[in-house]
Coordinates of C-alpha atoms and ligand atoms in Angstrom, one line a residue:
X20 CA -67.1 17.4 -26.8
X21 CA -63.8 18.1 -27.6
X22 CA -62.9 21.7 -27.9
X23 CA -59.7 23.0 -29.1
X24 CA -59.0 27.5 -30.4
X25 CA -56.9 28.5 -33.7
X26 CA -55.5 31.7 -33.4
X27 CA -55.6 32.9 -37.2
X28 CA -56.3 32.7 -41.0
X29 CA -59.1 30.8 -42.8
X30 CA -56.4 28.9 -44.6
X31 CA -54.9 27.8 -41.2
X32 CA -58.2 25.3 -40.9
X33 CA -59.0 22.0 -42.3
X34 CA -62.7 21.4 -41.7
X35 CA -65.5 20.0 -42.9
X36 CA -67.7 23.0 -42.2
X37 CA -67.5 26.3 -41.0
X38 CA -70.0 28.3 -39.1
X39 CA -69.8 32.0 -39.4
X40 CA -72.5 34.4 -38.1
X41 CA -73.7 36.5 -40.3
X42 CA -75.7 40.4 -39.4
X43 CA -78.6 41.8 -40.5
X44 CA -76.6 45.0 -41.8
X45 CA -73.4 43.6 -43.3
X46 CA -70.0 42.7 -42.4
X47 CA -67.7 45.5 -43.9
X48 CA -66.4 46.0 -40.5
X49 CA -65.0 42.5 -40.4
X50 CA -62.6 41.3 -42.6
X51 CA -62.8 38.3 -41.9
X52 CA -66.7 38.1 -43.1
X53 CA -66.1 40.0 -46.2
X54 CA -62.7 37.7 -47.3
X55 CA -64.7 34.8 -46.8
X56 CA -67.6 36.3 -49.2
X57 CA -65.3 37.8 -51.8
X58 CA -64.2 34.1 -52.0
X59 CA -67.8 32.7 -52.1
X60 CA -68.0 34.9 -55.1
X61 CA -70.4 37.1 -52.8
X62 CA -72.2 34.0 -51.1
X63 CA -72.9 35.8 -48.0
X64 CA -74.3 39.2 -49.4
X65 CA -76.6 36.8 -51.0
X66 CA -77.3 35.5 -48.0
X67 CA -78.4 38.8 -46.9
X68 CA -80.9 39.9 -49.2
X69 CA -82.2 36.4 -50.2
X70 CA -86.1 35.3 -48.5
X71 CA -85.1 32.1 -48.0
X72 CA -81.4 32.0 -46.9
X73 CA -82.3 34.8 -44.2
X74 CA -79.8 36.5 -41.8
X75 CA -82.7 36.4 -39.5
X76 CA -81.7 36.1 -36.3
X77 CA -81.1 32.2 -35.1
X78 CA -82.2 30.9 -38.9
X79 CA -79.7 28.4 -40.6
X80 CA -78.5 28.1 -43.9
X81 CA -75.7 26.2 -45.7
X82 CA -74.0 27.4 -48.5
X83 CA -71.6 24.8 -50.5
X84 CA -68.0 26.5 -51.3
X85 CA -67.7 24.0 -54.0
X86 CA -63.9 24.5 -54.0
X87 CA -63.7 27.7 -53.3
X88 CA -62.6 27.4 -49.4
X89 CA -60.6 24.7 -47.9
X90 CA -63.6 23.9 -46.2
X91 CA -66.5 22.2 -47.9
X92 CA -69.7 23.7 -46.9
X93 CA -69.6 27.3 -44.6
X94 CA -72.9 26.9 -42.0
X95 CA -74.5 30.9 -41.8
X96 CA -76.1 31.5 -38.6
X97 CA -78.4 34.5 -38.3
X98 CA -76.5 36.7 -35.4
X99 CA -78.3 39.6 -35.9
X100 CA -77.2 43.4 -35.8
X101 CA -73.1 43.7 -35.6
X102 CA -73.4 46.3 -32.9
X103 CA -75.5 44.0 -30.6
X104 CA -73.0 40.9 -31.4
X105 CA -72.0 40.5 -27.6
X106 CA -71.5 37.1 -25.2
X107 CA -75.3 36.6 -25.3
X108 CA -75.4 36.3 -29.0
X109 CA -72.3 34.3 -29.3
X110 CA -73.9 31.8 -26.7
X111 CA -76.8 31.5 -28.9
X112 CA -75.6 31.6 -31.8
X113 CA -73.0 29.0 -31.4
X114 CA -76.2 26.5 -29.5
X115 CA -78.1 27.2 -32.9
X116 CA -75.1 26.1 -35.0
X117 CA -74.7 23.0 -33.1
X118 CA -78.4 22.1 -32.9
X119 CA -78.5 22.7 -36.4
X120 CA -75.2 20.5 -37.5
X121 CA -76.3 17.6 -34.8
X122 CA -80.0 16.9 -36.6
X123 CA -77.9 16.3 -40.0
X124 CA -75.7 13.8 -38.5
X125 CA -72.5 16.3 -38.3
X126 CA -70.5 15.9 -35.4
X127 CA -67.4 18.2 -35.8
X128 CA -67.3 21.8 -37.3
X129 CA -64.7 24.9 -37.1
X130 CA -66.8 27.8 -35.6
X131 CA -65.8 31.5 -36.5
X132 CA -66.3 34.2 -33.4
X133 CA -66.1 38.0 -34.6
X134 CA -64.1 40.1 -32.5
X135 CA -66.8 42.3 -31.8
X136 CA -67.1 43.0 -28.5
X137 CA -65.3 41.9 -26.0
X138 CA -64.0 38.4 -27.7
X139 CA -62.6 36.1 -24.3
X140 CA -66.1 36.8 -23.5
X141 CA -67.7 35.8 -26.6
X142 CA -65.7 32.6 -27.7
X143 CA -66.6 31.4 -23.8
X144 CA -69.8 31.9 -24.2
X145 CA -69.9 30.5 -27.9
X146 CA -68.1 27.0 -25.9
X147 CA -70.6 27.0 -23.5
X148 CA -73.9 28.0 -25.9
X149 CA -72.1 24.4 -27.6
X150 CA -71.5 22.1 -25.1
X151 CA -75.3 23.3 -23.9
X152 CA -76.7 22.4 -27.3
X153 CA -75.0 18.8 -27.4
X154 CA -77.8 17.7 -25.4
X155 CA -80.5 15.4 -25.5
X156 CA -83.7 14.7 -23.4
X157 CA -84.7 11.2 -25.8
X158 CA -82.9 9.3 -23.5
X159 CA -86.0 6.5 -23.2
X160 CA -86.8 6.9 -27.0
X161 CA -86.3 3.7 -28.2
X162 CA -86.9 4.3 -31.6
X163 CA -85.7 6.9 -34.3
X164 CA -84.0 10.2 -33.5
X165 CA -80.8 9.1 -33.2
X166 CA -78.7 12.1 -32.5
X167 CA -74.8 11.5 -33.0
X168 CA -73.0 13.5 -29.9
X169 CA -70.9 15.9 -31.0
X170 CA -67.5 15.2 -31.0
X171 CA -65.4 18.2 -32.0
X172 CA -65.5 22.4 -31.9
X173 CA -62.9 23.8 -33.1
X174 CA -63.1 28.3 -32.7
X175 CA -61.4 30.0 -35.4
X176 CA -61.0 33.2 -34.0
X177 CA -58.4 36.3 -35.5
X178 CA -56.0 38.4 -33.6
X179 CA -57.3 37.2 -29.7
X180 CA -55.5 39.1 -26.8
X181 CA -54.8 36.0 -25.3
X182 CA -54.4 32.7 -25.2
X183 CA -58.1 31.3 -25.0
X184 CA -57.4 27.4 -24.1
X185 CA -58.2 28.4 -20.3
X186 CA -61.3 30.1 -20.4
X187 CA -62.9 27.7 -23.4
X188 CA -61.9 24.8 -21.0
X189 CA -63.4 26.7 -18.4
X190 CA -66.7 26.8 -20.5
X191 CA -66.8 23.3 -21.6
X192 CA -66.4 21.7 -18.2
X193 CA -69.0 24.1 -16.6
X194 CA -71.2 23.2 -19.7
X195 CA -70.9 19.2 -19.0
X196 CA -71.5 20.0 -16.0
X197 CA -74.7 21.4 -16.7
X198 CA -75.8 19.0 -18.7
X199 CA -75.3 16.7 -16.3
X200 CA -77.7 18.2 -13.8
X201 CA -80.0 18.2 -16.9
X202 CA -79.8 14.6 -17.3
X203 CA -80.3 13.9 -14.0
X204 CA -83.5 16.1 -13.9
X205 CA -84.9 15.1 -17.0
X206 CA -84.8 11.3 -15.0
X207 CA -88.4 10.5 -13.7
X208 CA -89.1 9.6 -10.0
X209 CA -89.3 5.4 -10.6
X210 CA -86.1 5.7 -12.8
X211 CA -83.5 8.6 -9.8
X212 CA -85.2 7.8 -6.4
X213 CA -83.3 9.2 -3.2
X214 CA -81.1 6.1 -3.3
X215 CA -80.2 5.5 -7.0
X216 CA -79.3 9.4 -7.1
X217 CA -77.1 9.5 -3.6
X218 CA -75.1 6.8 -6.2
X219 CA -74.6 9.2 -9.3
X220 CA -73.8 11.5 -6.5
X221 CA -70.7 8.9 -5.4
X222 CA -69.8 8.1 -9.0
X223 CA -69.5 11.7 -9.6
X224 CA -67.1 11.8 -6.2
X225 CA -64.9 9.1 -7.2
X226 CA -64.6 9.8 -10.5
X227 CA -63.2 13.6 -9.9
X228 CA -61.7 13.0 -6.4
X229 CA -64.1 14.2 -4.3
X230 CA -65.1 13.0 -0.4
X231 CA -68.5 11.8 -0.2
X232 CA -70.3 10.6 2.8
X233 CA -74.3 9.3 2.5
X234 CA -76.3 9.0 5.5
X235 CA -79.0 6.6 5.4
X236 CA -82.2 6.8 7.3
X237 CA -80.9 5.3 10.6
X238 CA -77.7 8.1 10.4
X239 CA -80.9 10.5 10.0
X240 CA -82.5 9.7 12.8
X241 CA -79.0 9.6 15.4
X242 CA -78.8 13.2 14.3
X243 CA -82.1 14.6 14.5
X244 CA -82.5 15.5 11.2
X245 CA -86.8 14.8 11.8
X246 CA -87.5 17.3 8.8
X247 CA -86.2 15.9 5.9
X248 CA -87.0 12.7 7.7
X249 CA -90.9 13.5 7.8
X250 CA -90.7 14.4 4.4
X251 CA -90.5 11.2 3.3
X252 CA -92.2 9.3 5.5
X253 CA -94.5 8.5 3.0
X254 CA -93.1 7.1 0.8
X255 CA -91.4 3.3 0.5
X256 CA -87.9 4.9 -0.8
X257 CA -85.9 6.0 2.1
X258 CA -83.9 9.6 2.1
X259 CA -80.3 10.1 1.7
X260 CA -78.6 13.1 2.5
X261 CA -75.3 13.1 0.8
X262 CA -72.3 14.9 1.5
X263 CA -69.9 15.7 -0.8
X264 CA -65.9 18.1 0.0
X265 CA -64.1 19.3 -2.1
X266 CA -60.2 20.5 -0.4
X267 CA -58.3 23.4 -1.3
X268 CA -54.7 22.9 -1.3
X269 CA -54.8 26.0 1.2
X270 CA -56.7 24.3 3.9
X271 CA -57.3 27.7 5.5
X272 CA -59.3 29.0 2.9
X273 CA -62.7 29.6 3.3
X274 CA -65.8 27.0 3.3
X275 CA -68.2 27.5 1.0
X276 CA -71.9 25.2 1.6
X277 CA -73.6 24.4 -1.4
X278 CA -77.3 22.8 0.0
X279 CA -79.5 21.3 -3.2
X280 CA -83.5 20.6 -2.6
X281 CA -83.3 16.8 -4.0
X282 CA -87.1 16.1 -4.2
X283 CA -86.8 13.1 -6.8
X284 CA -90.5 13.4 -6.6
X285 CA -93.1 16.0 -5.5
X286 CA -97.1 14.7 -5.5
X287 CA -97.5 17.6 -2.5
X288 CA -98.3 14.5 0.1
X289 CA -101.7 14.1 1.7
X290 CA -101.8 18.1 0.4
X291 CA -101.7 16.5 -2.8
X292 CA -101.2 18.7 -5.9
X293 CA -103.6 18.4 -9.2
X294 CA -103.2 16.0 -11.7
X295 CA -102.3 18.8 -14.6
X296 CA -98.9 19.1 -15.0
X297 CA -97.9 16.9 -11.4
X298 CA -95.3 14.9 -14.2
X299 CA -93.1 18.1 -14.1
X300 CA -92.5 17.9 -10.1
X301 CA -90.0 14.7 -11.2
X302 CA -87.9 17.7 -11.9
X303 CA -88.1 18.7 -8.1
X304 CA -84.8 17.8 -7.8
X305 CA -83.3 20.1 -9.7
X306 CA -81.3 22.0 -7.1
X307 CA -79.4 18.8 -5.8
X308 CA -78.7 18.3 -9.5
X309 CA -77.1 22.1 -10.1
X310 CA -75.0 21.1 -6.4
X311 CA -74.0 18.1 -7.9
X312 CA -72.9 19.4 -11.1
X313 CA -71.4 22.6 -9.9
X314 CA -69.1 20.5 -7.7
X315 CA -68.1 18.3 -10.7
X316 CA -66.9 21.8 -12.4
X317 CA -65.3 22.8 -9.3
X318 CA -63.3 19.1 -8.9
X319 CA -61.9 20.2 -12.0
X320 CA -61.0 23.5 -12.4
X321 CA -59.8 23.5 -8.5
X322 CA -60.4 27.4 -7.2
X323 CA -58.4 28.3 -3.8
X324 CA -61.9 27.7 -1.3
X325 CA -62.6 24.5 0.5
X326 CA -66.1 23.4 -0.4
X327 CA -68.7 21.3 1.3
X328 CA -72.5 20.3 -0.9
X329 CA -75.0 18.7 1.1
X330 CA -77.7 16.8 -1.5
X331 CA -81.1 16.7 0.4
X332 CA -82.6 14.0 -1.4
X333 CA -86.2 12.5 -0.3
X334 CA -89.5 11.3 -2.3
X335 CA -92.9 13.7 -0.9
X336 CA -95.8 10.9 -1.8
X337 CA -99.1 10.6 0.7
X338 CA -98.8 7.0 1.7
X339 CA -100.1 5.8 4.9
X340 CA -97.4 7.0 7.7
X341 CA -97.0 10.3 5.6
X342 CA -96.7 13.5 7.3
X343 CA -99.8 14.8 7.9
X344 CA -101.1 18.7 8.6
X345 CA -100.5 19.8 11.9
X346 CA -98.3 17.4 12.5
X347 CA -95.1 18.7 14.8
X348 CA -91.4 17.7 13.1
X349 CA -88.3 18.7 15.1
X350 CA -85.2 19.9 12.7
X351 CA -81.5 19.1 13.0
X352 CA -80.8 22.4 15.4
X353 CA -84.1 21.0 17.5
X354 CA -86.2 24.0 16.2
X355 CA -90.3 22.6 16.0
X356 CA -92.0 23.0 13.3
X357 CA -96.1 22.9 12.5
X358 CA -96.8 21.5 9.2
X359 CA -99.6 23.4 7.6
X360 CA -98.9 22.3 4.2
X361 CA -97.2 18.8 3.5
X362 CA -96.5 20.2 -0.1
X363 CA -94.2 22.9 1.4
X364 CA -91.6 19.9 1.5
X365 CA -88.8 21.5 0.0
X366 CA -88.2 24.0 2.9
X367 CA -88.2 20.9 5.5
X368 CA -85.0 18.9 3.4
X369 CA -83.1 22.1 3.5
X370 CA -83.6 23.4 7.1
X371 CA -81.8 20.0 7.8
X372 CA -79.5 20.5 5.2
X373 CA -78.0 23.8 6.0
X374 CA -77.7 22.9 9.5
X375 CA -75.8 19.8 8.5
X376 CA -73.9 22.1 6.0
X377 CA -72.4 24.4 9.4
X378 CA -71.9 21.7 11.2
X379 CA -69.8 20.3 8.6
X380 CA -67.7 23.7 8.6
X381 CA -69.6 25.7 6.1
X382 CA -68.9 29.2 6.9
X383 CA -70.7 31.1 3.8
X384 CA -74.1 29.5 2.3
X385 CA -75.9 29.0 -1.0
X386 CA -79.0 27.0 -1.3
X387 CA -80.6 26.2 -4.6
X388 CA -84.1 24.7 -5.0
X389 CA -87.2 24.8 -6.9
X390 CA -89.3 25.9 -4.2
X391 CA -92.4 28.0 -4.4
X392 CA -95.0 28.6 -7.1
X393 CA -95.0 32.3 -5.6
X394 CA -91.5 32.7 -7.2
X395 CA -92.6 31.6 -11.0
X396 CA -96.0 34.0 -10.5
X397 CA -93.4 36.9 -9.2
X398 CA -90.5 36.3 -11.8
X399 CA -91.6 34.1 -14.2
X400 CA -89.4 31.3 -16.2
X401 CA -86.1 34.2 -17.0
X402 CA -85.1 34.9 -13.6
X403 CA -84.0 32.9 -10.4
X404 CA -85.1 34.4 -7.7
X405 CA -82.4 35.5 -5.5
X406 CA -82.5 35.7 -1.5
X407 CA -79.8 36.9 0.6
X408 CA -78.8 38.1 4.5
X409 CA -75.8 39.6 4.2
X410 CA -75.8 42.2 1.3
X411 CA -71.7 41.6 0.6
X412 CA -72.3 37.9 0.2
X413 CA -75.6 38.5 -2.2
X414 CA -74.0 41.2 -4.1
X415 CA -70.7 38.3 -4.7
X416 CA -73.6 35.6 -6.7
X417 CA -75.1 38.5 -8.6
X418 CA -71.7 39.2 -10.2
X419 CA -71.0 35.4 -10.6
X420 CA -74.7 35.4 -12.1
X421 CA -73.6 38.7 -14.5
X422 CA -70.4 36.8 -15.1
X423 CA -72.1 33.8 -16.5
X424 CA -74.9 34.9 -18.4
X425 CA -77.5 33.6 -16.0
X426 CA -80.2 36.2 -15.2
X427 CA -81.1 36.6 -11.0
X428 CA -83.3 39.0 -9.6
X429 CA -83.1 40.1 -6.0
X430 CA -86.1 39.4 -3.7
X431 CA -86.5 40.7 -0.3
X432 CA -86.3 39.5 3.1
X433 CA -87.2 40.7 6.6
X434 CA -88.6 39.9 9.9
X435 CA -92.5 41.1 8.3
X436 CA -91.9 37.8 5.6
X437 CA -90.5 36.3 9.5
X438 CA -93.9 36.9 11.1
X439 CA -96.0 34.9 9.2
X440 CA -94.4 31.7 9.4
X441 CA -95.2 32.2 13.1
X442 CA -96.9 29.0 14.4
X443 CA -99.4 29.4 17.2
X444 CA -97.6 25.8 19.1
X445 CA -94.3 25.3 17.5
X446 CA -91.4 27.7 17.0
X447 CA -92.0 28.4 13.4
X448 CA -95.2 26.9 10.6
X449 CA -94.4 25.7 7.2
X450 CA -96.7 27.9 5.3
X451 CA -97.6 31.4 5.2
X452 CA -100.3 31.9 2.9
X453 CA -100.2 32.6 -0.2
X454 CA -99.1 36.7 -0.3
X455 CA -95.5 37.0 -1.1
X456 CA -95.0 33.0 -1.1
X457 CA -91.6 32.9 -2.2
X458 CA -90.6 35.4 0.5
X459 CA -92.1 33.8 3.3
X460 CA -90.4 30.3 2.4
X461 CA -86.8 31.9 2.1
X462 CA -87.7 33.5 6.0
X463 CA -88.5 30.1 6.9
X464 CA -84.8 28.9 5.4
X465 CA -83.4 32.2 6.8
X466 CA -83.8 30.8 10.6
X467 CA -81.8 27.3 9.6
X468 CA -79.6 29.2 8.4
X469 CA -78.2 31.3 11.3
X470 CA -75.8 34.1 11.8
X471 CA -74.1 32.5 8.5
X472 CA -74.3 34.4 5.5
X473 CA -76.8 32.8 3.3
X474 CA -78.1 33.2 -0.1
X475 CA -81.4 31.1 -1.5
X476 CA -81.8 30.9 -5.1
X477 CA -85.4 29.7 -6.1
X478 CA -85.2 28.5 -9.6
X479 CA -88.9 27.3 -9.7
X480 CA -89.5 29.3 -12.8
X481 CA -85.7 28.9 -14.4
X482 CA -84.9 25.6 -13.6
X483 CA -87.3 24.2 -16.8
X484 CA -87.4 25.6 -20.3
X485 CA -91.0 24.8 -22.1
X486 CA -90.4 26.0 -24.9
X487 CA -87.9 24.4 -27.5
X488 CA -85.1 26.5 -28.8
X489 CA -83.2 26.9 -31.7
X490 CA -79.9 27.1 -29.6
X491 CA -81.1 25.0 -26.7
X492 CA -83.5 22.1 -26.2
X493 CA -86.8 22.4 -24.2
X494 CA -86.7 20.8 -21.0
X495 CA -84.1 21.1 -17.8
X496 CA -82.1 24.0 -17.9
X497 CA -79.4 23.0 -15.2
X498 CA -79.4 26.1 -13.9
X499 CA -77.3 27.8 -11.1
X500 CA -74.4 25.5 -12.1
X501 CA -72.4 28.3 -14.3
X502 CA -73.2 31.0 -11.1
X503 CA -72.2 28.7 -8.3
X504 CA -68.7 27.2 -9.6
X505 CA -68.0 31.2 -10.6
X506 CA -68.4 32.2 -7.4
X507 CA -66.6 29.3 -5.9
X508 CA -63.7 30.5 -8.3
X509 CA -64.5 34.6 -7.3
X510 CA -64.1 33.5 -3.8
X511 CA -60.7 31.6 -4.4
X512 CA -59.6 34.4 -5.9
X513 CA -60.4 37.4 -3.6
X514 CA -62.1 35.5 -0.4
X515 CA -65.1 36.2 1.1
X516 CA -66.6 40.2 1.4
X517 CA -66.2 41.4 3.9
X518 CA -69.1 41.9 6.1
X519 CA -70.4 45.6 6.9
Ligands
LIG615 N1 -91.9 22.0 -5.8 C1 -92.9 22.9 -5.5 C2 -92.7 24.3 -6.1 C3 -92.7 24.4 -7.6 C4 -93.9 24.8 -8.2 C5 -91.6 24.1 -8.4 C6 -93.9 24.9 -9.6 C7 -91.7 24.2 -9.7 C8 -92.8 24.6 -10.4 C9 -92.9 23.1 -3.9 O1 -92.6 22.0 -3.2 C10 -94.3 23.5 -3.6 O2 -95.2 22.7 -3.8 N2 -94.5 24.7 -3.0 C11 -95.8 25.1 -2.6 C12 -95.7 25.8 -1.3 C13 -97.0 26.2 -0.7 C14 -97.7 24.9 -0.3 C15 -96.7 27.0 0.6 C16 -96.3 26.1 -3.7 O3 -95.5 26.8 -4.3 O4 -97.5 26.1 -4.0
LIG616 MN1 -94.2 20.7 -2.8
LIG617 ZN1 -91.4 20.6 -4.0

């Protein structure tokens, strides 16, 4: 999608439609809204107090202007009450528009954002709540809903204190970049195995300049990495764990580790899962997938911090040499571990991958990964989960999350959550039990992690949507994309906190 700003008048456009938001209680306070009705002869008043063409929040309706406006049909999108108009809204109510124009075939449209509010804020978000909506999870439909792609958004704002080009750039790469974590995770296992995505993961290098270095099995095994390599022992396709830096031009900066959980496909191994709902856990891989986009964002908008993403990508199936219960794996840093569960997989692919991450120079962490159950029973499907050891470093993602319009919740973490991943013959077990699940797996990551400050997002509940939208599609989410390349760009900006 194409996406370009006009600074100015109604008259300054030539477009084919326009979308303007309309509120619940009226527009007086924007003249912009009540120009554009006196010329509809009233149109939008209508609008208002009409059953069927409802100002209802996220509710669509076209009104022809028949000659009236230089444009030929104005889209009104429910927004709501004015006073509640804020980045949020705009997000939304620019996905509806979109959603809305895209099922009738319309692939370019002029889109008005009020200033209400603070309006950088809003026409980003309205860019992103776009690009977000040009989305489509019929990828194997071979037959009917063809969906045209979007091809051009033009904002239309009036009297902006700045030139918006940047940030609505900013917003539409971070936005593709989304959506493609959202492709990859709406891929199923026999279609994005461990192999075919370490290749997306190299097309995605060389296409935006990144290094990118994939060890095979064999490069596994030469540097001990026995946890992600148990994990998929049984299963025929082999794990990868991919590597991918991105430079600063300051070499000094900073090195940020991104670490993704890449589980192409989870059945739980020998402690297999139930059949209900076991098509989801093709989506395991969802964390890779926000590390892979987030450092497609980063190649292009190029923040001041050297970054290093480490893509843990395995298949957890119960074939015959499959890990088994009890069975001892050693990790990357030759820490033991018991396995008590083979379905608590995704901790064992990202022990090995934050140890690869320091030893590749990663000074500050993030992990991302759909990991526990526990998280979606504690937070349900709104709120990542987020995990932290330093309080400096955490505090630096939860503005980045703020920033973006993702919603985190802190969790805690301690040497009690420590205690039960105590193993009665190897340094630490897999499982805990099932009280406070999802803080008993990030202790488990915590002791891969190190000294280094490390945060662990579980987007178990977030990373899926199940519900179709009318500003976004049900299905992948991608996730964790927007907050990691804003904090990438936070960090370029001020460095790293300082620790207390
Ligand atoms: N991939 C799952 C977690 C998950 C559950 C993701 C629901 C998305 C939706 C993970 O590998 C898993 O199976 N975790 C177990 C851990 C347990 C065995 C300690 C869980 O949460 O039940
Ligand atoms: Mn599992
Ligand atoms: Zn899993």
């Amino acid at each position: 999608m194409q996406v370009s700003v006009v600074n100015g008048a109604l008259d300054s456009v030539k477009t084919d439609v326009l979308v303007a938001p309309v509120f619940e209680d009226g527009f007086d306070a924007d003249p912009f809204l009540s120009d554009l009705d006196a010329r509809l002869d009233g149109a939008l008043t209508a609008a208002l107090s009409s059953a069927d063409v409802s100002s209802k929040l996220h509710r669509a309706s076209s009104v022809l202007s028949l000659g009236k406006l230089p444009v030929r049909r104005v889209l009104l999108v429910g927004a709501g009450k004015q006073a509640e108009w804020d980045a949020k809204r705009a997000r939304t109510t620019a996905g509806t528009a979109i959603r809305h124009l895209k099922s009738s075939g319309q692939a370019a449209a002029t889109l008005y954002v009020p200033p209400a509010g603070d309006l950088v804020a809003s026409a980003a978000a309205a860019v992103h709540g776009a690009v977000l909506a040009d989305f489509s999870v019929a990828q194997y439909k071979t037959r009917g809903e063809d969906e045209t792609e979007f091809q051009h958004l033009q904002l239309l704002v009036a009297g902006a204190p700045q030139d918006l080009t940047t940030v609505t750039q900013k917003s539409r790469v971070i936005g593709d970049a989304a959506n493609l974590a959202r492709s990859l995770a709406n891929e199923p296992g026999n279609k994005l195995t461990p192999t075919i995505f370490a290749q997306r993961a190299q097309e995605v290098a060389d296409a935006h300049g990144l290094g990118c270095e994939i060890l095979d099995e064999a490069e596994l095994e030469r540097r001990g990495y026995g946890a992600i390599l148990g994990t998929s022992r049984g299963s025929d396709e082999p794990a990868r764990m991919v590597t991918l830096r991105y430079r600063a031009e300051d070499e000094s900066a900073p090195t940020l580790g991104l670490v993704g959980k890449g589980i192409t496909f989870d059945s739980g191994g020998i402690s297999i899962k139930p059949a209900e709902r076991m098509h989801l856990m093709k989506t395991d891989m969802s964390g890779a997938a926000a590390v892979l986009g987030a450092m497609q964002a980063i190649a292009q908008l190029r923040p001041s911090v050297n970054v290093v993403a480490v893509l843990c990508l395995a298949e957890n199936l119960p074939g015959p040499t499959a890990m088994k219960p009890g069975d001892i794996l050693t990790a990357g840093n030759g820490e033991t571990i018991e396995i008590i569960n083979t379905d608590a997989e995704g901790r064992l692919v990202l022990a090995d991958g934050l140890v690869h991450a320091k030893s590749e120079g990663a000074t500050h962490l993030v992990d991302v990964a759909t990991l526990t159950g526990a998280c979606v029973v504690a937070l349900g499907t709104t709120n990542t989960g987020v995990f932290g050891s330093s309080q400096p470093w955490t505090d630096a993602l939860l503005e980045a999350a703020r920033h973006t319009g993702e919603a985190m919740w802190q969790m805690p973490v301690g040497a009690e959550y420590r205690e039960r991943m105590n193993s009665d013959i190897a340094d630490i077990a897999n499982a805990g039990g099932r009280e406070g699940g999802a803080c008993t797996a990030a202790a488990f990551l915590q002791d891969f992690a190190g000294d280094s400050p490390w945060i662990h997002l579980d987007i178990a509940g977030t990373a899926r949507n199940d519900r179709d939208l009318p500003y976004v599609s049900k299905g992948p989410t991608g996730v964790a994309v927007a907050t990691l390349t804003q904090l990438a760009q936070t960090v370029g900006e001020r460095g790293v906190p300082v620790e207390q």
